[in-house]
Short mmCIF file of C-alpha atoms and ligand atoms in Angstrom, two decimals:
data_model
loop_
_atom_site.label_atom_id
_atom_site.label_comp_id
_atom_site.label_asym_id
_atom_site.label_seq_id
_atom_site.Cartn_x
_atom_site.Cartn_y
_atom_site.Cartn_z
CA UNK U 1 24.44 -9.12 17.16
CA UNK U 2 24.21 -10.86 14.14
CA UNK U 3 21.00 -12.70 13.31
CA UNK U 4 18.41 -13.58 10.78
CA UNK U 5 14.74 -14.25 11.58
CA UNK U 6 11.52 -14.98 9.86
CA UNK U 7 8.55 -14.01 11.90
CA UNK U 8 5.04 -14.40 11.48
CA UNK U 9 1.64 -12.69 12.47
CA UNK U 10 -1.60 -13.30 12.53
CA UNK U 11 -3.35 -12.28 15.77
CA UNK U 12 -6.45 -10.24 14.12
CA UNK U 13 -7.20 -9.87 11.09
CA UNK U 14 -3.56 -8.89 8.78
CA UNK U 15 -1.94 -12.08 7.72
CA UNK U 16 1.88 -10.87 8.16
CA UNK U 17 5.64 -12.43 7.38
CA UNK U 18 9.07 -10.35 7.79
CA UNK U 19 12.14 -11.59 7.39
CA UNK U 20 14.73 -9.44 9.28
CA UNK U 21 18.63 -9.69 9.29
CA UNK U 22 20.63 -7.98 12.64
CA UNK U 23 17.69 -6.58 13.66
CA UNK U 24 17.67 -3.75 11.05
CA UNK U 25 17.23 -4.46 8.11
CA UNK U 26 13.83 -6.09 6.26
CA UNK U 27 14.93 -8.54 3.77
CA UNK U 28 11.48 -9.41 2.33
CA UNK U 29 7.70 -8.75 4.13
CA UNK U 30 4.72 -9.35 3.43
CA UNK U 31 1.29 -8.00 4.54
CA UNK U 32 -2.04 -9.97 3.55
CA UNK U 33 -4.95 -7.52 4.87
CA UNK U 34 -8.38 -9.29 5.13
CA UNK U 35 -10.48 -5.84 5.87
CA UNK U 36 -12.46 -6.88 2.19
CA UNK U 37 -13.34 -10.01 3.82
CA UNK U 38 -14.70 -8.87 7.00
CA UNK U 39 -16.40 -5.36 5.67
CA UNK U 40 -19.68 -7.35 4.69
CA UNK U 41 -19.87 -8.21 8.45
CA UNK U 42 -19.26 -4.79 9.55
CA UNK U 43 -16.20 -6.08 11.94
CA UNK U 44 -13.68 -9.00 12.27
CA UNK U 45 -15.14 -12.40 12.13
CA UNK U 46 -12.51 -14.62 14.07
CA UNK U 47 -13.67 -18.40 11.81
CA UNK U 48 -13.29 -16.12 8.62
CA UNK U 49 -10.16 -14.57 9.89
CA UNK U 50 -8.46 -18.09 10.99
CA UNK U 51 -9.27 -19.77 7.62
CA UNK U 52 -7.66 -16.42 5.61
CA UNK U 53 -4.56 -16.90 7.62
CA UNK U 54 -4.46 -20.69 6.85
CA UNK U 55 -5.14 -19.94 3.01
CA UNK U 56 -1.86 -17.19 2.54
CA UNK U 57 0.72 -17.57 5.55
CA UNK U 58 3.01 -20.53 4.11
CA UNK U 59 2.76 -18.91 0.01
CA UNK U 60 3.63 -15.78 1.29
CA UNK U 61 6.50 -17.45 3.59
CA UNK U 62 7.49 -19.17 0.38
CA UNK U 63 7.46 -16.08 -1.76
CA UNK U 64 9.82 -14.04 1.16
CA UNK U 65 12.55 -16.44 0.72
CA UNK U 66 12.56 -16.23 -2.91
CA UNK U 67 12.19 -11.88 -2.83
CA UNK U 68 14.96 -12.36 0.25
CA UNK U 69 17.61 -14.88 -1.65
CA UNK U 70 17.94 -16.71 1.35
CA UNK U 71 17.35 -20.46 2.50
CA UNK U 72 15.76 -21.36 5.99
CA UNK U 73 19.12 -22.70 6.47
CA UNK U 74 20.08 -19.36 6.97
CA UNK U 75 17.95 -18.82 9.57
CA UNK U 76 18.84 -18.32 13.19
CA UNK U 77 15.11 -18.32 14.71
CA UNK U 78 11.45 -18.39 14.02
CA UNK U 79 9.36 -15.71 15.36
CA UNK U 80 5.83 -15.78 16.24
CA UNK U 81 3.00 -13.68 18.08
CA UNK U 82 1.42 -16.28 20.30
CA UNK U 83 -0.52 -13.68 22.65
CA UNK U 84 -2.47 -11.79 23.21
CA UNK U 85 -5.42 -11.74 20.11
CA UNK U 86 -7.91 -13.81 18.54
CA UNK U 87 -7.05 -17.47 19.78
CA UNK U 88 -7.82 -19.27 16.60
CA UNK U 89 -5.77 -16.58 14.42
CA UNK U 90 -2.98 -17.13 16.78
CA UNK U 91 -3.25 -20.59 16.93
CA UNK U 92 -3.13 -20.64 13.01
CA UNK U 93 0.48 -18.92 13.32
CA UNK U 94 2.03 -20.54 16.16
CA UNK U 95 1.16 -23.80 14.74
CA UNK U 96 2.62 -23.00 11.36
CA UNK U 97 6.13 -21.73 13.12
CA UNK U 98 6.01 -24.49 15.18
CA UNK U 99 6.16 -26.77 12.57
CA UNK U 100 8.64 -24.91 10.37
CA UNK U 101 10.72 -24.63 13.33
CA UNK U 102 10.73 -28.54 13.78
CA UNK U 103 10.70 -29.38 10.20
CA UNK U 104 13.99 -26.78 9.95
CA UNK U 105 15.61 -27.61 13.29
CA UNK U 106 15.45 -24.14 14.40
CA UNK U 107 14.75 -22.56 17.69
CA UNK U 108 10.94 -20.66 18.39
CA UNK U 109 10.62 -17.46 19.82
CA UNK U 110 6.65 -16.48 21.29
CA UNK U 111 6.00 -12.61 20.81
CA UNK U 112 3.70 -10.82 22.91
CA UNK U 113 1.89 -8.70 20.03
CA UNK U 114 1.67 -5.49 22.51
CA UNK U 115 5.77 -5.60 22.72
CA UNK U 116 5.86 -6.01 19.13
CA UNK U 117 3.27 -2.49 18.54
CA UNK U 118 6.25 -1.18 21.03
CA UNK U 119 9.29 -2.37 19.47
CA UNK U 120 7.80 -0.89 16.32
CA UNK U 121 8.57 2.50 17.28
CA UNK U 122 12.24 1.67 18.63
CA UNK U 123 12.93 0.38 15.27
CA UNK U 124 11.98 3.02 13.01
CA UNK U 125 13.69 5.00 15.25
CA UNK U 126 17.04 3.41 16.24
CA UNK U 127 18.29 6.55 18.66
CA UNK U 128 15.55 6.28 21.08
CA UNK U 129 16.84 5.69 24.67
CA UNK U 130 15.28 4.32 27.77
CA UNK U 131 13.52 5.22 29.81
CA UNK U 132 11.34 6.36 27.68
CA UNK U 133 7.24 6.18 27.58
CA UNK U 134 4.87 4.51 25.57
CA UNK U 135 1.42 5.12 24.47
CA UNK U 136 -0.01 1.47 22.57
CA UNK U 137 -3.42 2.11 21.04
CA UNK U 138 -5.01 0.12 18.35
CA UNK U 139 -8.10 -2.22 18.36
CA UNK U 140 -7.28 -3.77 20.98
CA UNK U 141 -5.67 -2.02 23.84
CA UNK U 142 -4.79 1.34 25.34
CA UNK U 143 -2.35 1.57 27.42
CA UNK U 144 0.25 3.66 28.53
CA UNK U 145 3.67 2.41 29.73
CA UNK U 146 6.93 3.75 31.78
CA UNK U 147 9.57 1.32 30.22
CA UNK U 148 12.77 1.59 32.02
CA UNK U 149 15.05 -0.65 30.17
CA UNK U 150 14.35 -2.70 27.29
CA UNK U 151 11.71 -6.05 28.36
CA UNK U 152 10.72 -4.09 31.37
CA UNK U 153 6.72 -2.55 31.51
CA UNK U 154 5.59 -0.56 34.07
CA UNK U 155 1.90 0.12 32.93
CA UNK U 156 0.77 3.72 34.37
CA UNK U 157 -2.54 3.70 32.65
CA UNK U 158 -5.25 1.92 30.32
CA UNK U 159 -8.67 1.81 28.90
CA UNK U 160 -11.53 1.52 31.13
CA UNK U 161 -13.72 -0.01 28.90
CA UNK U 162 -12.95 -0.09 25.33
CA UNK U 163 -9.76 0.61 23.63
CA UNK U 164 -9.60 3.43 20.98
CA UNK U 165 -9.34 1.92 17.53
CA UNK U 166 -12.67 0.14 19.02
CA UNK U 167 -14.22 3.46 19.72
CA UNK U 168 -12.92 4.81 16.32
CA UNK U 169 -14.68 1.47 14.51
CA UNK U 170 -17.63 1.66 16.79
CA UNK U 171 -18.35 5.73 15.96
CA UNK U 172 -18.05 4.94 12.18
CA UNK U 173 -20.58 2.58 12.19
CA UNK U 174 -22.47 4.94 14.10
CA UNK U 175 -21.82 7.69 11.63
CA UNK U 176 -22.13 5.71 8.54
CA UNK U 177 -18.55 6.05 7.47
CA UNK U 178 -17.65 2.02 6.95
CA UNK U 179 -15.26 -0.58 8.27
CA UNK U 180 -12.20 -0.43 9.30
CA UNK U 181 -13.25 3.03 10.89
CA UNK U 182 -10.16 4.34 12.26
CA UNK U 183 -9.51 5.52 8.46
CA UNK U 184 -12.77 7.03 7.39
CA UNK U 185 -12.83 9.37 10.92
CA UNK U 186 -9.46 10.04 9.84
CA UNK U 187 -10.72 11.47 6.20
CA UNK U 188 -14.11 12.62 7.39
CA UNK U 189 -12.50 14.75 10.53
CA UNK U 190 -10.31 16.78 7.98
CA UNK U 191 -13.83 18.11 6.63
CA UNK U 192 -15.24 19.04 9.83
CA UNK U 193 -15.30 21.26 13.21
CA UNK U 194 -13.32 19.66 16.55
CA UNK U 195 -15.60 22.16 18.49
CA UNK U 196 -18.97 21.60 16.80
CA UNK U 197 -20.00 19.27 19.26
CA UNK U 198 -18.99 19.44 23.09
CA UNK U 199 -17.48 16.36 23.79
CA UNK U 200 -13.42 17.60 24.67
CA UNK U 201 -13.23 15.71 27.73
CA UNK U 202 -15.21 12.63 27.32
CA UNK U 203 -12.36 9.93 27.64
CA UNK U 204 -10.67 11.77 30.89
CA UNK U 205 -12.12 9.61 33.50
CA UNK U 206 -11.55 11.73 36.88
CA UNK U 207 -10.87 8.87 39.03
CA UNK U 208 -7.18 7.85 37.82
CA UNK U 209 -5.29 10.67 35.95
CA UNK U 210 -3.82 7.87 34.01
CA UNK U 211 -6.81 6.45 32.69
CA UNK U 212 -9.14 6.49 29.52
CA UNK U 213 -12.89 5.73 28.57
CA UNK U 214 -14.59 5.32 25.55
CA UNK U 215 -18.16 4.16 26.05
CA UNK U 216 -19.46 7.88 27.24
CA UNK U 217 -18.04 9.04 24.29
CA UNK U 218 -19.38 6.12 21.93
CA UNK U 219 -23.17 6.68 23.62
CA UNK U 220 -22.87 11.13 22.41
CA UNK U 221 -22.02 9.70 19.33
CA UNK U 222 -24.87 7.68 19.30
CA UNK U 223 -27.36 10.22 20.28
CA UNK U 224 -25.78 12.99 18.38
CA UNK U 225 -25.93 10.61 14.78
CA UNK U 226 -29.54 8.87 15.69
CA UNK U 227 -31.28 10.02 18.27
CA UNK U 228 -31.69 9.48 22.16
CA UNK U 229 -34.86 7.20 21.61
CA UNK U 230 -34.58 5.73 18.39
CA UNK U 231 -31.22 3.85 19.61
CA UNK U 232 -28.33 2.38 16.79
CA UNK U 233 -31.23 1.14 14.39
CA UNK U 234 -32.83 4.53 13.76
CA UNK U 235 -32.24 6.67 10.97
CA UNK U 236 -29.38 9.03 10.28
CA UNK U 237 -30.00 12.14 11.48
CA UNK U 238 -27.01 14.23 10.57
CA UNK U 239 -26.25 15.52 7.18
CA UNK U 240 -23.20 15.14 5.50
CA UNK U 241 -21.21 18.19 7.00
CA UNK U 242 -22.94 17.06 10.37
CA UNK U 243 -21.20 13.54 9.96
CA UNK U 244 -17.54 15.50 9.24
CA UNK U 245 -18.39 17.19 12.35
CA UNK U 246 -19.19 14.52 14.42
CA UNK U 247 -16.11 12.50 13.26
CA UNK U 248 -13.76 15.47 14.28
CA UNK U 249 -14.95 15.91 17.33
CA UNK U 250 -14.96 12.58 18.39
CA UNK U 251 -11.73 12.45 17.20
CA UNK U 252 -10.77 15.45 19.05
CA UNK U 253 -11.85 14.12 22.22
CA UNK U 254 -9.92 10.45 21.92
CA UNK U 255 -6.92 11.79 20.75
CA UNK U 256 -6.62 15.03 23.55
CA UNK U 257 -7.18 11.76 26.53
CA UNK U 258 -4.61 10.03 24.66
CA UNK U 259 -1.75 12.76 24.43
CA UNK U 260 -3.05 14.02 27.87
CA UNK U 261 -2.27 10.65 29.61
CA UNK U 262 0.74 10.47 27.62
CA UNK U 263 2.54 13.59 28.37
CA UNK U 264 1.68 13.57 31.99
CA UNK U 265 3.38 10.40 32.61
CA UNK U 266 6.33 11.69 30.63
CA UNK U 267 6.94 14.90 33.01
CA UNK U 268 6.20 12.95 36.05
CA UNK U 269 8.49 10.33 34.79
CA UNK U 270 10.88 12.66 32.76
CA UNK U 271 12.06 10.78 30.33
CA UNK U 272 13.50 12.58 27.01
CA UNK U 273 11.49 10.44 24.87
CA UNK U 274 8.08 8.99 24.00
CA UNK U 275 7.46 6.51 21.52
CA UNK U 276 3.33 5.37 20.20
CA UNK U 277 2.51 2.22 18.32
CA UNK U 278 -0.61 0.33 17.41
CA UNK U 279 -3.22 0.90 14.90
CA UNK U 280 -4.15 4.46 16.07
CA UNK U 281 -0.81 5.53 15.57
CA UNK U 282 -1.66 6.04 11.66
CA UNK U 283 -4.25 8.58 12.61
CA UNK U 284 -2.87 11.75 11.33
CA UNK U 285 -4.26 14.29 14.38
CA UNK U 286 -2.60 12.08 16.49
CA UNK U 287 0.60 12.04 15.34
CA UNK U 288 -0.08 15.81 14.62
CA UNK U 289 -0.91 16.69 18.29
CA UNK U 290 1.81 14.31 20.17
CA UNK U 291 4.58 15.55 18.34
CA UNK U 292 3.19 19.40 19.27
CA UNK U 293 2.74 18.28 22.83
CA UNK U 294 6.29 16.25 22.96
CA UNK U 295 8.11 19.26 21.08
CA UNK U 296 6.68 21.62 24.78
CA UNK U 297 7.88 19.63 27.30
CA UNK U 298 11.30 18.75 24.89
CA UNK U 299 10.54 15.45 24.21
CA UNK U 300 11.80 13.25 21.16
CA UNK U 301 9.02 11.58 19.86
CA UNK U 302 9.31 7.78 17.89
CA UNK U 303 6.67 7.14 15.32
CA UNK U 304 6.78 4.14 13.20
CA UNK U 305 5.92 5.11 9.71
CA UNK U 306 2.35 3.85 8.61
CA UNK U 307 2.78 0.57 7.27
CA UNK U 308 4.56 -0.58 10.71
CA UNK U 309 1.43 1.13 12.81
CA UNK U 310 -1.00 -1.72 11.79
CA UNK U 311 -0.63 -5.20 12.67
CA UNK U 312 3.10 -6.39 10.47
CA UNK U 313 5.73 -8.99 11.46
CA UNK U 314 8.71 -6.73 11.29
CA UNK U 315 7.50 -5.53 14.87
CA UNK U 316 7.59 -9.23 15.90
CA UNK U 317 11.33 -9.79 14.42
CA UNK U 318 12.27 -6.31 15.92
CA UNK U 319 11.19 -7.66 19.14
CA UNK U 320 12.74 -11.02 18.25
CA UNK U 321 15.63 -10.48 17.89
CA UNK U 322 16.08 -8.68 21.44
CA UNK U 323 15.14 -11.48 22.43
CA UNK U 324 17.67 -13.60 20.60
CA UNK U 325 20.05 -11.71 21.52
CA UNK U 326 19.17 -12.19 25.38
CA UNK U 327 19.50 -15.83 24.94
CA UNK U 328 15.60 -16.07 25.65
CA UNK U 329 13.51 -19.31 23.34
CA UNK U 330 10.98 -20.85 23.82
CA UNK U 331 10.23 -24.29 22.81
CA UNK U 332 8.01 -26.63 20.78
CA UNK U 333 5.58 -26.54 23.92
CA UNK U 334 4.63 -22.85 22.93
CA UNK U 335 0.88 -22.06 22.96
CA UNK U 336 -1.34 -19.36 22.08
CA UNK U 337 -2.87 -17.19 24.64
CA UNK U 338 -5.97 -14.93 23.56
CA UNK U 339 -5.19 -12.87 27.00
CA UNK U 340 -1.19 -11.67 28.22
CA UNK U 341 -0.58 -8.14 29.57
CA UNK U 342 2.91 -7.29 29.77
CA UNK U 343 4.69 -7.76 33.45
CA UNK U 344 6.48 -5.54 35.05
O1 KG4 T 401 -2.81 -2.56 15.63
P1 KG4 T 401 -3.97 -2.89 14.77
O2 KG4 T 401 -3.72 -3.07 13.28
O3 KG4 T 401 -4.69 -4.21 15.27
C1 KG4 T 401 -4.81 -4.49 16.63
O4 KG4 T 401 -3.81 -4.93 17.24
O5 KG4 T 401 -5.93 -4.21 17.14
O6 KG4 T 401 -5.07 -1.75 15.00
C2 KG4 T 401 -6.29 -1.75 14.32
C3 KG4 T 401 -7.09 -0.53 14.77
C4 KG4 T 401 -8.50 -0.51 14.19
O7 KG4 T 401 -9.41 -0.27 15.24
C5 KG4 T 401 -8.45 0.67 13.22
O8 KG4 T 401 -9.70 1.33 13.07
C6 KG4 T 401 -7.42 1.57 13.87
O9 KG4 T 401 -6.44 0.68 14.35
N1 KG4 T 401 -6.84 2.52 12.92
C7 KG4 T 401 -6.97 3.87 13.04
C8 KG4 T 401 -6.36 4.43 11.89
N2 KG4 T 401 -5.84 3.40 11.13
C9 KG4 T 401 -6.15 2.25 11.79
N3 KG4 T 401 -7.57 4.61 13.97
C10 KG4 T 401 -7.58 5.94 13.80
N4 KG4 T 401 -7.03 6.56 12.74
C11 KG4 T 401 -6.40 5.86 11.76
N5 KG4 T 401 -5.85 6.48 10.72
ZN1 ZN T 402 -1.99 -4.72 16.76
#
């Protein structure tokens, strides 16, 4: 169906704009990351994130029509994440779509920001076919989802405690390695021994076989990098190759629960394909080790290409325009919710 849409983004900390015609194809996008910002604080700062949002979203909506050669005329619909993420950052883009979307006499359409890490994958790779199953993992969630036809989420299993790019940002800190962490364990892990320290099977919790945990894992790291007494303050006890080490096989662990979960809930489900999104989808052992694990069990597997893993707004106009095309708006009432799962 034909359709143009401008969406926005700016749950966390990415300031994001896409402008996407039929679905397909990205006539202009922009990504405005604030990590710079927020690495003196060690983390995201949500007042410092909501005033960086504020100070780009409507130049860099202004500069996407200009790099697109369009008019908001053109447009069919205005996109927007409204949940779930950091309710002043969302508030900061609903409000600005909501007012474009009077100002142009257009129709709104609220994102869910998990959907959009989900339609991510469908997009870069237009074949896929439901049912398929879906592994989400980034800073804020973990889950795992049976999706039987396209809007519908069955969610088989999630994080018990924290979600994995928070574990990855939490055991950089831990190791020294800087902010956003995700990256660094990436880069260190390549340097160092998955078996060097015993922690395979930290994040299989045995109570659900769907589930994950973190925290265990986060409190070896802890230990292992400072000590059981002298807690996060101490001193650094491991030495550079120590450090690689310790950032592989953390990584080792997180990423074995993640493509464990994954590809038991696509045999018991058997579906022919798996897609991931989210942050964590950039990390490169992951990608490595799903696509080994799908290839076994003759899987396809759908991964977005890098820049569409992390937070972007041509995941929310992917997702938009299914929902365009199903007819499904919302209205100038639209709010932002820090907290939405995704129904079933
Ligand atoms: O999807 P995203 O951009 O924002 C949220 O919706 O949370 O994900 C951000 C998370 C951060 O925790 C970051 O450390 C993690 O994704 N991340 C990675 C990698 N790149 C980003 N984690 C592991 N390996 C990476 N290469
Ligand atoms: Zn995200």
């Amino acid at each position: 169906m034909e359709s143009l849409i401008l969406a926005l983004e700016s749950s966390c900390d990415e300031t994001a704009g896409a402008i996407l015609k039929d679905g397909k194809e990205v006539l202009a996008e922009f990504v405005a990351s604030q990590i710079d910002l927020h690495r003196q604080f060690g983390g995201v700062v949500p007042e410092v994130a909501c005033r960086a949002h504020m100070e780009c979203l409507l130049a860099g909506v202004q500069k996407m029509f200009d790099e697109a050669g369009v008019t908001p005329d053109d447009l069919n619909a205005i996109a927007v994440t409204n949940r779930p993420g950091l309710i002043g950052a969302l508030l900061v883009g609903v409000s600005a779509a909501k007012s474009l979307a009077y100002a142009w006499n257009k129709p709104i359409i609220g994102v869910n920001h998990i959907e959009g890490h989900i339609a991510a994958a469908s997009f870069s790779c237009p074949e896929i076919s439901y049912p398929f199953v879906a592994l989400v993992v980034s800073g804020g969630h973990t889950n795992v989802y049976y999706i039987p036809e396209c809007g519908v989420y069955q969610k088989m299993g999630s994080t018990l405690d924290d979600a994995a790019g928070e574990a990855f940002d939490k055991a950089a800190k831990l190791l020294d390695l800087g902010f956003p962490g995700g990256p660094a364990i990436d880069k260190a892990a390549r340097k160092g021994d998955v078996h060097a320290f015993e922690w395979r099977d930290a994040c299989l919790p045995r109570k659900n076989p769907y589930d994950f945990s973190f925290s265990g894992l986060k409190t070896a790291v802890l230990y292992a990098a400072r000590g059981q007494k002298a807690g996060r303050k101490g001193p650094l006890l491991l030495d550079e190759q120590g450090v690689n080490d310790a950032a592989a096989s953390f990584q080792h662990s997180v990423v074995r629960a993640l493509v464990n979960r994954t590809i038991k809930v696509a045999k018991e489900k058997r579906v022919k394909w798996i897609a991931i999104g989210g942050g964590v989808s950039a990390n490169s052992y992951l990608r490595e080790m799903m696509s080994e694990q799908a290839r076994k069990i003759r899987c396809n597997l759908a991964v977005p290409p890098m820049g569409l893993c992390t937070d972007n707004a041509v995941m929310i106009a992917a997702r938009a325009h299914d929902l365009y095309c199903r007819g499904k708006f919302d209205d100038l009432e639209l709010d932002a919710c820090a907290r939405a799962s995704l129904s079933c």
